[in-house]
Short mmCIF file of C-alpha atoms in Angstrom, two decimals:
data_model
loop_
_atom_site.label_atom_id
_atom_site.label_comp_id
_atom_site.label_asym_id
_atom_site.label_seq_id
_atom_site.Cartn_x
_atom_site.Cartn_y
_atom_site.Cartn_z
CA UNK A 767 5.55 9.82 -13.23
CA UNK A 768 2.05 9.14 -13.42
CA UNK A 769 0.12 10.00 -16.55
CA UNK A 770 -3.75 9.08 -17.45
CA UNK A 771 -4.34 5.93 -19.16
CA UNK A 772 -5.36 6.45 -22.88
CA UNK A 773 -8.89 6.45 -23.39
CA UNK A 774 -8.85 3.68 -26.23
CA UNK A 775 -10.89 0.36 -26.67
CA UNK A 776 -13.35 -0.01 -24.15
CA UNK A 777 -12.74 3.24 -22.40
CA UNK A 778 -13.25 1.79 -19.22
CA UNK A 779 -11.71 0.75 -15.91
CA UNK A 780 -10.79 -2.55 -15.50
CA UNK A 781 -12.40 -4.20 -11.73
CA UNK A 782 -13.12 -0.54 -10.61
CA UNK A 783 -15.99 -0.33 -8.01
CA UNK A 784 -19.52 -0.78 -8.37
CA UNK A 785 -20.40 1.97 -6.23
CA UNK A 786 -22.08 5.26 -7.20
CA UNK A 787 -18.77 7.59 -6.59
CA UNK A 788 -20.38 10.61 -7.70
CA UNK A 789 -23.17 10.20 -5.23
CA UNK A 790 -21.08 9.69 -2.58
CA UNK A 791 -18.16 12.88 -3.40
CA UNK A 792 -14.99 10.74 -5.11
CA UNK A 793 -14.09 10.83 -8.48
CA UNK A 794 -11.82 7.74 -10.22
CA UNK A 795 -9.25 7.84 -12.47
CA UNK A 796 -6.48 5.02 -13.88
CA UNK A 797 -2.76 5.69 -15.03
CA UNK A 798 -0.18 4.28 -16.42
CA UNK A 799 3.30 3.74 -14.23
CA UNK A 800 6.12 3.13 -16.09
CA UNK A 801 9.80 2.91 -15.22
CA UNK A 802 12.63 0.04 -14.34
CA UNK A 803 11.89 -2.10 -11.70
CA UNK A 804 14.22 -4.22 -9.70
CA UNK A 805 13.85 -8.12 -8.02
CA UNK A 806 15.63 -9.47 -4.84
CA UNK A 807 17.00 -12.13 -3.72
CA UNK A 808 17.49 -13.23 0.00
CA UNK A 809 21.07 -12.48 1.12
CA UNK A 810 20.32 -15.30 4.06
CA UNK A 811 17.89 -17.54 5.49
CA UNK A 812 14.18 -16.32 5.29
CA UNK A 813 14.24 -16.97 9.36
CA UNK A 814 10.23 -17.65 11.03
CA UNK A 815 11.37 -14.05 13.13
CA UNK A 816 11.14 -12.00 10.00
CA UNK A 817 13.84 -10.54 9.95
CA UNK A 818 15.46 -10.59 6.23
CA UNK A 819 18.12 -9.09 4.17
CA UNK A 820 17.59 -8.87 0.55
CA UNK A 821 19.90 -7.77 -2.14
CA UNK A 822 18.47 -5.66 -4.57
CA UNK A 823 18.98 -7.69 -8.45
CA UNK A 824 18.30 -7.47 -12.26
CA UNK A 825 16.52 -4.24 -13.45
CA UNK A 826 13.84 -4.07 -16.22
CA UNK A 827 11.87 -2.18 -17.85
CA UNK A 828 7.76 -2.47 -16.88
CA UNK A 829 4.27 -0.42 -17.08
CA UNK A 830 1.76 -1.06 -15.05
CA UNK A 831 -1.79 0.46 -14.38
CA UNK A 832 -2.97 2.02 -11.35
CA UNK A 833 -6.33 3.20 -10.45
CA UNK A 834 -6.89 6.31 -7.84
CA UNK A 835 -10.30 7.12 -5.99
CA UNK A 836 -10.36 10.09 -3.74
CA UNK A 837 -12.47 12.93 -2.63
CA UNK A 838 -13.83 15.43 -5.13
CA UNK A 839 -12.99 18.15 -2.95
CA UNK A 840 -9.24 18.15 -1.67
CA UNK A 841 -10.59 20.10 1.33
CA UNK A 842 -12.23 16.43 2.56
CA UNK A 843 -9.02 14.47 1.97
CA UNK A 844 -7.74 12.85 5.21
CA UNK A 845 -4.37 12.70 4.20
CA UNK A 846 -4.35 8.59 4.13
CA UNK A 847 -3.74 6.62 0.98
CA UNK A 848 -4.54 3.46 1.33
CA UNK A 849 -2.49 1.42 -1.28
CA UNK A 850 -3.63 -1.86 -2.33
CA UNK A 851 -1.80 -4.59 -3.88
CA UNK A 852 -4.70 -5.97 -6.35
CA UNK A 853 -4.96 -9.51 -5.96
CA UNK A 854 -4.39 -11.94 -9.23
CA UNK A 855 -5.88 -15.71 -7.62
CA UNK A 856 -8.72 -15.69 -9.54
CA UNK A 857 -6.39 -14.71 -12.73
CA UNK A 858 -7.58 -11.12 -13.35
CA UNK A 859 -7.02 -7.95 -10.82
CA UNK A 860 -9.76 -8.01 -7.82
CA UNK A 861 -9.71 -5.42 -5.18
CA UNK A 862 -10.97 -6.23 -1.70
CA UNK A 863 -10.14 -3.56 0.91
CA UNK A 864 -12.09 -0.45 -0.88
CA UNK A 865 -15.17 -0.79 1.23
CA UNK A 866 -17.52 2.04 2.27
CA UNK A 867 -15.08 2.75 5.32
CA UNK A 868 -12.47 4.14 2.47
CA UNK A 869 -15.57 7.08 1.50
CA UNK A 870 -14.63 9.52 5.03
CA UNK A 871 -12.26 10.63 3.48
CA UNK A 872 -9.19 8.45 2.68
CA UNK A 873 -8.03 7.95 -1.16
CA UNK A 874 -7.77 4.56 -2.37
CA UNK A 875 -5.41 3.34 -5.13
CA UNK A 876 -5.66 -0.11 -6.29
CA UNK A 877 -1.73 -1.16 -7.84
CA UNK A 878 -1.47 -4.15 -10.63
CA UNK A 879 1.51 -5.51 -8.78
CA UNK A 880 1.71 -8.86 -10.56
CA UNK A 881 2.29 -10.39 -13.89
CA UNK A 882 -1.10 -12.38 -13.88
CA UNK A 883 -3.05 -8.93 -14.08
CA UNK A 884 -1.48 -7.74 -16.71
CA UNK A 885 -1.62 -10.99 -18.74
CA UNK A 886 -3.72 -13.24 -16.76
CA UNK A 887 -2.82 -17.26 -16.78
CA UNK A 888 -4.13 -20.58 -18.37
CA UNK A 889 -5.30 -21.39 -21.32
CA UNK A 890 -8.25 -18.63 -21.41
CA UNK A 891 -6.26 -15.43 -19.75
CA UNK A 892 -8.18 -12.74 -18.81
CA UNK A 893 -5.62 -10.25 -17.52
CA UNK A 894 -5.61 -6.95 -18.13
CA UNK A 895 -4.53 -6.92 -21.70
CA UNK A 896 -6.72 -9.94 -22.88
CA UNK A 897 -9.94 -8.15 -21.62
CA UNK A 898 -9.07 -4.87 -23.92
CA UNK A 899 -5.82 -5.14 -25.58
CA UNK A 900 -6.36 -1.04 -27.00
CA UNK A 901 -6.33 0.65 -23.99
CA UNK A 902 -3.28 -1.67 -21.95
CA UNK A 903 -1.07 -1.86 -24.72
CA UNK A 904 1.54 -0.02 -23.31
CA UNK A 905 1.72 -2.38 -19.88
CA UNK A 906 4.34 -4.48 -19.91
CA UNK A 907 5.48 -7.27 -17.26
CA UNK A 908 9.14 -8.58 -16.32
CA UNK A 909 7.34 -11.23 -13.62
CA UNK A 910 6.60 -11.64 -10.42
CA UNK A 911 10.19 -11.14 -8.97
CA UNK A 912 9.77 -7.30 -9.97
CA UNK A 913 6.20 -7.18 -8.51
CA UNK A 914 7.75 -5.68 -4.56
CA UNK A 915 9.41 -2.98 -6.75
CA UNK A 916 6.85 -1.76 -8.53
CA UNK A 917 4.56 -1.82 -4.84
CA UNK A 918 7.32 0.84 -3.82
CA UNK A 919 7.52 2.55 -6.95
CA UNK A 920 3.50 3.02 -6.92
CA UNK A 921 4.23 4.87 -3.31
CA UNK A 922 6.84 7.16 -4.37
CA UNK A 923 4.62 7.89 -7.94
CA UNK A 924 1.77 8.73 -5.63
CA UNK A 925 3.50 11.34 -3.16
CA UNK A 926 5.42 12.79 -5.77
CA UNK A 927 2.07 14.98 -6.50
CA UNK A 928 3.21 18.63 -6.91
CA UNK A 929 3.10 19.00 -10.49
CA UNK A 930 -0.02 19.47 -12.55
CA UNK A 931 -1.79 16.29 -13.91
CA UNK A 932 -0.83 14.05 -10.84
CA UNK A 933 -4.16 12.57 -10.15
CA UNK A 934 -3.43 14.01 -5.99
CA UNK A 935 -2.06 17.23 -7.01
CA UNK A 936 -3.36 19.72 -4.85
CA UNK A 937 -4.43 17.11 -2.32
CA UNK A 938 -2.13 17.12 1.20
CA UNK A 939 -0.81 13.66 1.00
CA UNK A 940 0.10 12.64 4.64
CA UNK A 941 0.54 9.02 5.00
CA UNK A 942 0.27 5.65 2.84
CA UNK A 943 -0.67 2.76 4.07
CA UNK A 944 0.25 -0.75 1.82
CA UNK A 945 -1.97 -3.97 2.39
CA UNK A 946 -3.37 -6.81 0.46
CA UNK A 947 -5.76 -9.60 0.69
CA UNK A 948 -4.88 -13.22 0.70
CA UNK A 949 -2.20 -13.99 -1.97
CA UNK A 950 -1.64 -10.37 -1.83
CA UNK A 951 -1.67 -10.31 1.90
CA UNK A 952 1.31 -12.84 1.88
CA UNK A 953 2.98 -10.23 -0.42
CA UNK A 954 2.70 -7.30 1.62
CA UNK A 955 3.58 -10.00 4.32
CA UNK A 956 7.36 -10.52 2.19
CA UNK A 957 7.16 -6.54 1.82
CA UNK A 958 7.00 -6.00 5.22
CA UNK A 959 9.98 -8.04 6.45
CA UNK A 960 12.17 -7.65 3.38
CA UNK A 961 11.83 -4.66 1.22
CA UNK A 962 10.30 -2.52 3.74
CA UNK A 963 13.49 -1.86 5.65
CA UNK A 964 15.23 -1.14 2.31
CA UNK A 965 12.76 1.07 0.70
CA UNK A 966 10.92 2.59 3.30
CA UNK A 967 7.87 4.79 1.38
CA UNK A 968 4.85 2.92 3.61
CA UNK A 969 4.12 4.33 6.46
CA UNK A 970 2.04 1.15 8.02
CA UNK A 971 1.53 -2.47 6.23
CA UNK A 972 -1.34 -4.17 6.60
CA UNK A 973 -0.91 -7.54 5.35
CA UNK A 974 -4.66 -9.37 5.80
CA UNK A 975 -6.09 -12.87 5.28
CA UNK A 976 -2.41 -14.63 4.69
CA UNK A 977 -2.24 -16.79 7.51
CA UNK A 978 1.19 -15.61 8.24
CA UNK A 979 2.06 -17.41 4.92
CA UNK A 980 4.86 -15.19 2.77
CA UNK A 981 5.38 -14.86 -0.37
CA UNK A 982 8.24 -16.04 -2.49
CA UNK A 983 10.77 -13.22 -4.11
CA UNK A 984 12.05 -15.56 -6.47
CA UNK A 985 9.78 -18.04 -8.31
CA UNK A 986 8.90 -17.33 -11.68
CA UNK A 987 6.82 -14.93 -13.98
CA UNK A 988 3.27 -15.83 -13.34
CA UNK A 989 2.02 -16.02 -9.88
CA UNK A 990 0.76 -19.80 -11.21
CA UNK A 991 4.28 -20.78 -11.94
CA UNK A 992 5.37 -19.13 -8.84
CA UNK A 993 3.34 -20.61 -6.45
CA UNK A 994 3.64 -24.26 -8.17
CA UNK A 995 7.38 -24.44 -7.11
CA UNK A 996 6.97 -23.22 -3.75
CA UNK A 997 6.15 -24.48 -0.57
CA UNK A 998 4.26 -21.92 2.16
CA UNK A 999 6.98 -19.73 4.47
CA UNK A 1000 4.98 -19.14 7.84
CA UNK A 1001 6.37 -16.05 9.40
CA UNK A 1002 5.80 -13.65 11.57
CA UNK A 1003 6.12 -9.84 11.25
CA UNK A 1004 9.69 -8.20 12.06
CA UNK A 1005 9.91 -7.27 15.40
CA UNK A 1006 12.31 -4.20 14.23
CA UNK A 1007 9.96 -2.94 10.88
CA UNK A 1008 9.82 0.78 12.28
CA UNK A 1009 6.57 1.22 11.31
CA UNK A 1010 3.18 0.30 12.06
CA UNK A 1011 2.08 -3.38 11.18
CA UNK A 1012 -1.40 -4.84 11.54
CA UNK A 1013 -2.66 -8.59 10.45
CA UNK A 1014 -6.36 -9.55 10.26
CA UNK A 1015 -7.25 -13.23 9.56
CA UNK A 1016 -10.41 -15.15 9.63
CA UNK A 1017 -12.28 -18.07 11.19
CA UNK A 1018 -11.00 -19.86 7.95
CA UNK A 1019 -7.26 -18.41 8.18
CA UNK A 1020 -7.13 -19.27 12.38
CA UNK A 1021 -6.20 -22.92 12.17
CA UNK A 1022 -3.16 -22.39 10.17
CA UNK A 1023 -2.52 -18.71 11.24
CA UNK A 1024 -2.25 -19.54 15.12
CA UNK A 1025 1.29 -21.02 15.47
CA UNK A 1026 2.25 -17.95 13.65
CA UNK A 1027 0.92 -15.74 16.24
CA UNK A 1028 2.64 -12.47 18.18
CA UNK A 1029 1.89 -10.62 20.77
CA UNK A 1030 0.74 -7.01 20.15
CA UNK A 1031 3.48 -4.12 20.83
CA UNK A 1032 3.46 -0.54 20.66
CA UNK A 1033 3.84 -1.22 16.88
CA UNK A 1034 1.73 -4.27 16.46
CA UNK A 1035 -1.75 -5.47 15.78
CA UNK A 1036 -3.34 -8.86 14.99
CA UNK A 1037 -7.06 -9.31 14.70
CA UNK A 1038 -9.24 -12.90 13.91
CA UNK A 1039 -12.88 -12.65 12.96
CA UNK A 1040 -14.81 -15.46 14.48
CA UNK A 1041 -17.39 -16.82 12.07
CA UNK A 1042 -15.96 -14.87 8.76
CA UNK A 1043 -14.59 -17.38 6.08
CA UNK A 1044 -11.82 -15.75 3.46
CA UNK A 1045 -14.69 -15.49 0.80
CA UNK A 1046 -17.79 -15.21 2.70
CA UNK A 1047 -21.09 -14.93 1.01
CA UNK A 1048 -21.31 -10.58 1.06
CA UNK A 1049 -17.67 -10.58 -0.93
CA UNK A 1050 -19.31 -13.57 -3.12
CA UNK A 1051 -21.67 -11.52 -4.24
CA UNK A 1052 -19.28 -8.15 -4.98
CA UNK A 1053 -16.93 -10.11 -7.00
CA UNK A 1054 -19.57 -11.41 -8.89
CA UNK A 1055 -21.33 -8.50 -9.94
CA UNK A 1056 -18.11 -7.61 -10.63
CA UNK A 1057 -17.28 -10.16 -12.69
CA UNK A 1058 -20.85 -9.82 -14.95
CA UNK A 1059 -20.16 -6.14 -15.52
CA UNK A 1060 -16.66 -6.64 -17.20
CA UNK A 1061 -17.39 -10.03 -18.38
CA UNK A 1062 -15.23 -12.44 -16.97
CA UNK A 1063 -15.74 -14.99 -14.96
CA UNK A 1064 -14.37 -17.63 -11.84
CA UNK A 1065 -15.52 -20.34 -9.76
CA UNK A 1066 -16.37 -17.90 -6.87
CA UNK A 1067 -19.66 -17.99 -6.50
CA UNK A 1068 -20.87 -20.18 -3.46
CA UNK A 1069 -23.20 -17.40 -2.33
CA UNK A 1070 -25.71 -19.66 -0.44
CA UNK A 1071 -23.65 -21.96 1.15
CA UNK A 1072 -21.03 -19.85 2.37
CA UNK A 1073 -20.58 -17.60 5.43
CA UNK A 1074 -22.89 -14.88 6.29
CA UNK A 1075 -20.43 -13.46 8.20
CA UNK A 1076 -18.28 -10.85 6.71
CA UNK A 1077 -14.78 -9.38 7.08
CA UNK A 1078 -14.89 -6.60 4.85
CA UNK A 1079 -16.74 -4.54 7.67
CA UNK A 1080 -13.93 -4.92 10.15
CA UNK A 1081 -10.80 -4.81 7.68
CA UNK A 1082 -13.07 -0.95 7.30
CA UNK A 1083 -13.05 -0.43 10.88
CA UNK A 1084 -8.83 -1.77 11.03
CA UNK A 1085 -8.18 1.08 8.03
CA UNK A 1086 -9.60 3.70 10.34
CA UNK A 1087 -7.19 2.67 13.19
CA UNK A 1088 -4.67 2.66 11.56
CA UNK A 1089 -5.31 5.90 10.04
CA UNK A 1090 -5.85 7.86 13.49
CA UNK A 1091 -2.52 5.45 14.91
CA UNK A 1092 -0.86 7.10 12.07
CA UNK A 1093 -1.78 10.72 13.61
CA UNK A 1094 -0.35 10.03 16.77
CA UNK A 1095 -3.36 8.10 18.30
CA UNK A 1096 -3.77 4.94 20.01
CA UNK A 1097 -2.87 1.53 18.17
CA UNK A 1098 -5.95 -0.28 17.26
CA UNK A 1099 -7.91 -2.21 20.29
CA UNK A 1100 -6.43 -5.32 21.36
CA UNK A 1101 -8.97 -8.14 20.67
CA UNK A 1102 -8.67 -11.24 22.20
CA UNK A 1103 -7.76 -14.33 19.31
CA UNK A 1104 -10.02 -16.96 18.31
CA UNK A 1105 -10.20 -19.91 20.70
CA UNK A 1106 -8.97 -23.62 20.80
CA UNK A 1107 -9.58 -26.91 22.29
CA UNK A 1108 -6.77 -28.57 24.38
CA UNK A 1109 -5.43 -29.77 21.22
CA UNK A 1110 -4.10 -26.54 19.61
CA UNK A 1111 -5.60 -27.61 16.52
CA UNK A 1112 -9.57 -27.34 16.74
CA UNK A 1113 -11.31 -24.68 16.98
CA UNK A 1114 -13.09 -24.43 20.12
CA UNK A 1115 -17.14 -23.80 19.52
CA UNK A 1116 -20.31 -23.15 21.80
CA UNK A 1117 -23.37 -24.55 22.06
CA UNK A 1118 -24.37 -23.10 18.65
CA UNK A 1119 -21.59 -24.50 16.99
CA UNK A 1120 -20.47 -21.14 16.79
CA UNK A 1121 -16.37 -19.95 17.74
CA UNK A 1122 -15.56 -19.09 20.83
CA UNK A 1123 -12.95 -15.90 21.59
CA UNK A 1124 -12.11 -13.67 18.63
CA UNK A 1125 -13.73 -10.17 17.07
CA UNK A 1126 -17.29 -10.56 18.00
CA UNK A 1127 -19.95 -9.66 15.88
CA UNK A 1128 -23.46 -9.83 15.98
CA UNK A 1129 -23.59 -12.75 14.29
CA UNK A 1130 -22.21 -15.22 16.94
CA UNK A 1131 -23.22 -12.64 19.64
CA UNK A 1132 -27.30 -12.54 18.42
CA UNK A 1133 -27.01 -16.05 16.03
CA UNK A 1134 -29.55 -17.10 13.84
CA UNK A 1135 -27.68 -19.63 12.45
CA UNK A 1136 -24.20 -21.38 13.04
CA UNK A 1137 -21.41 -20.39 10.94
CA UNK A 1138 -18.01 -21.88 9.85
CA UNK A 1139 -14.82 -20.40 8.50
CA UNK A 1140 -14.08 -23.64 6.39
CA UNK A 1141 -16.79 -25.36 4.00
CA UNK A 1142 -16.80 -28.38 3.21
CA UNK A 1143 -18.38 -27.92 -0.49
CA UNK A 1144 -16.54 -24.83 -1.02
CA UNK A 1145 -13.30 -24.66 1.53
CA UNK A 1146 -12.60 -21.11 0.93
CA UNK A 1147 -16.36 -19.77 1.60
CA UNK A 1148 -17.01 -21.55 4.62
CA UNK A 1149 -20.66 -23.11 5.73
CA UNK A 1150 -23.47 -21.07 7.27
CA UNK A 1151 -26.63 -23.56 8.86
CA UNK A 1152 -29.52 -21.54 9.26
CA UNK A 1153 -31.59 -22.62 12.84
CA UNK A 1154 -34.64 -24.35 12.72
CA UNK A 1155 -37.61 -22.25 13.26
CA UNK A 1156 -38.41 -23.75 16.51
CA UNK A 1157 -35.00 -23.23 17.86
CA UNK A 1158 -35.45 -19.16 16.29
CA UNK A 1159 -38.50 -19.11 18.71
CA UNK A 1160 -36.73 -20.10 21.40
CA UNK A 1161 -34.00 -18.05 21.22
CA UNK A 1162 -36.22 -14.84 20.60
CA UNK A 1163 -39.56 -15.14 21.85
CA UNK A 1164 -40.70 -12.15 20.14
CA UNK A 1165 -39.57 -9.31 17.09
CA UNK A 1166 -38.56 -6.52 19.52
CA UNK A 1167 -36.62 -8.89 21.87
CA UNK A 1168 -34.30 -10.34 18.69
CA UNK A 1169 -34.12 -6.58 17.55
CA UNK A 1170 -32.77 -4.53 21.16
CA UNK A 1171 -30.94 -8.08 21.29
CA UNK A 1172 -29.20 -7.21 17.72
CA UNK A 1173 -28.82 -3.56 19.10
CA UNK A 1174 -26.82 -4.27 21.80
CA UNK A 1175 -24.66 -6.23 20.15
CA UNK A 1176 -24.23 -3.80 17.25
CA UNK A 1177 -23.41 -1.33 19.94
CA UNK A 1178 -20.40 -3.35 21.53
CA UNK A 1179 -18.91 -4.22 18.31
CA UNK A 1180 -18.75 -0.35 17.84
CA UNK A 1181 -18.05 0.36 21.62
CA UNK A 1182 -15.06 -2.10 20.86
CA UNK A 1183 -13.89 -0.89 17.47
CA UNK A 1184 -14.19 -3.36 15.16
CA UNK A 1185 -17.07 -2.12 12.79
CA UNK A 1186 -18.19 1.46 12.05
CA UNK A 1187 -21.27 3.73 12.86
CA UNK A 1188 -22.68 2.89 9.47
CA UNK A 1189 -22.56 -0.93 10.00
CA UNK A 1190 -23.67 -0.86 13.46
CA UNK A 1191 -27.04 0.76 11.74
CA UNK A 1192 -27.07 -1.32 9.19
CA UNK A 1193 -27.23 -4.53 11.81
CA UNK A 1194 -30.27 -3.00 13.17
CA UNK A 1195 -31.93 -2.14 9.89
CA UNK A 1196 -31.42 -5.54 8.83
CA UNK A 1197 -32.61 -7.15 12.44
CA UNK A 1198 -35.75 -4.78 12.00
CA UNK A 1199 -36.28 -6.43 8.61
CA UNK A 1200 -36.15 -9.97 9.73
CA UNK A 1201 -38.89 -11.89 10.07
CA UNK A 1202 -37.45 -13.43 13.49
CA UNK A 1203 -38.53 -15.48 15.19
CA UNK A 1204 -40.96 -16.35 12.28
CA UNK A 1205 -44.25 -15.34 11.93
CA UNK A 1206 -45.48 -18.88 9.76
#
């Protein structure tokens, strides 16, 4: 049972979006989930194949938070939930996958899985209850083992709608969709092959930027403590899930992601952005504005040096796929994977400097600089080099030719599905706004 979250202390939402919901039709609310919640613990070996049997453990008590965006008017609902699992790495709840693709019409609900939003980690914790202890007093947290259950018990919370007060009621709730970012990726990752097949509420899993890495089910109560003891499990998704499954990695993610790789099925989809790091410079800049409206703070915030090239549009364009795949449609569009030298280890590059193979945006397809998934100042943002004006000049001998140029390529990205009609404009806005090649 869902029920609003007092409106005490601060009486506001913790990491909720910075976006102008009323301007764009969606109203927000957050409530508290309470209930028992079980762990699990692998009932064999946790095989590379994926394909796991856990036994359901200890129960305990917990309350968590949950916030839900959706349309104002029911009649514009899609029928898609897409359910993220809020990710804790910088030690307080940060949601990644509620981009402007999430406004046609899907409903969003970001879930504090973990222990380290609730109560954050280190010696200055800024979870959940640290940043306003009045109005999360009531969350509690048995640890990270109890985290998957609580995942499911945030799906069946959110389709049991029909009675008055249930932040969907009235809304025709179709399908749910779980994913997750990064650490959280690697949980929906676990989900997928282990509790998925037990539970079964998701109707596709969409676990994003994890490398294939999976999380642990047993490890501790803070994702800190859990992760210390615990070395990386590469796997790949379950052949057998039932469901839909779709990984997206990055330029930064490729390296270690591509021994991992499978082939896409009827069920399966795996897309790698070419030139996006796993924090590139556009997220950078989200986070922190984030971060300076509820007044915390991380290390994030290599906005300059990191990659211009961004994910977020694509994991957008993914959503959508999945959403119509859902409906009886077509999986999402193959794409062929990033490329490698002879060695299986590099990352093969063109003249530019730029990757070869992958999802190809305009970036590497119209470049104005050379990109790279990995920094070497700040590993996790990657690098972007700016070219030399000369080199600009000879690339583009004049405005127009850099802008149709930029066009074109906005239109195959589209024409291939991995960004959206409002992107694609916004590539050629920004191209029109340029000063390229430069004009001093």
């Amino acid at each position: 049972m869902l029920r609003p979250m007092p409106a005490a202390g601060r009486g506001k939402i913790f990491g909720t979006t910075l976006d102008d919901l009323a301007a764009l039709g969606y109203v927000e609310g957050e409530y508290l989930l309470e209930g028992e919640a079980g762990r699990y613990a692998a009932a064999d070996a946790l095989t590379p194949d994926g394909k796991w049997t856990l036994a359901p453990g200890e129960r305990r008590p917990f309350a968590t938070r949950l916030f839900v965006r959706r349309p104002k008017d029911p009649g514009k609902f899609n029928g898609t939930i897409l359910v993220e699992w809020l990710n804790v790495s910088l030690g307080f709840d940060v949601s990644f996958l509620d981009g402007a693709g999430l406004y046609d019409g899907f409903a969003y609900v970001g879930v504090t899985s973990q222990f380290g939003g609730v109560f954050g980690e280190g010696d200055k914790p800024q979870g959940l209850k640290n940043w306003d202890a009045d109005r999360y007093a009531a969350l509690v947290h048995p640890g990270d083992d109890w985290s998957y259950d609580i995942f499911t018990q945030a799906a069946r919370a959110l389709r049991a709608n029909a009675a008055r007060g249930h932040p969907l009621h009235g809304y025709r709730v179709s399908k749910l969709i779980g994913a997750g970012i990064s650490q959280s990726g690697s949980r929906i990752l676990s989900y997928a092959n282990g509790v998925q097949p037990l539970a079964r509420v998701y109707d596709a899993l969409m676990p994003m930027l994890c490398a294939g890495a999976a999380a642990p089910f047993e490890g501790g109560a803070a994702p800190g403590a859990a992760a210390a003891g615990a070395r990386p499990l590469f796997t790949q998704v379950r052949a057998d899930l039932g469901i839909p499954a779709m990984q997206m990695n990055t330029e930064f993610e490729a390296p270690f992601f591509r021994p991992n790789r499978q082939s896409d099925t009827p069920s399966y989809r795996s897309w790698e952005v070419a030139g996006a790091s796993h924090g590139p410079a556009e997220l950078l800049k989200i986070i922190h504005g984030k971060e300076d409206r509820d007044g915390v703070g991380s290390r994030w915030h290599a906005f300059d040096a990191a990659s211009h090239v961004s994910w977020q549009p694509t994991s957008d364009a993914a959503i959508h796929h999945v959403h119509r795949w859902l409906a009886g449609g077509p999986p999402p569009p193959a794409q062929a994977p990033i490329a490698f030298d002879a060695d299986g280890k590099t990352i093969a590059r063109d003249g530019h400097g730029n990757a070869l193979g992958g999802v190809r945006l305009p970036e590497l397809e119209v470049p104005i600089a050379s990109y790279k998934g990995q920094g070497t100042k700040h590993f996790l943002a990657g690098e972007t080099h700016p070219f030399a004006p000369d080199e600009l000049k000879r690339l583009y001998p004049d405005h127009k030719s850099y802008v149709d140029r930029v066009a074109a390529a906005a239109q195959a990205a589209l024409t291939a599905g991995v960004i959206l009609p409002v992107r694609a404009e916004a590539y050629v806005e920004q191209a029109r706004a340029a000063d390229i090649p430069p004009t001093h």
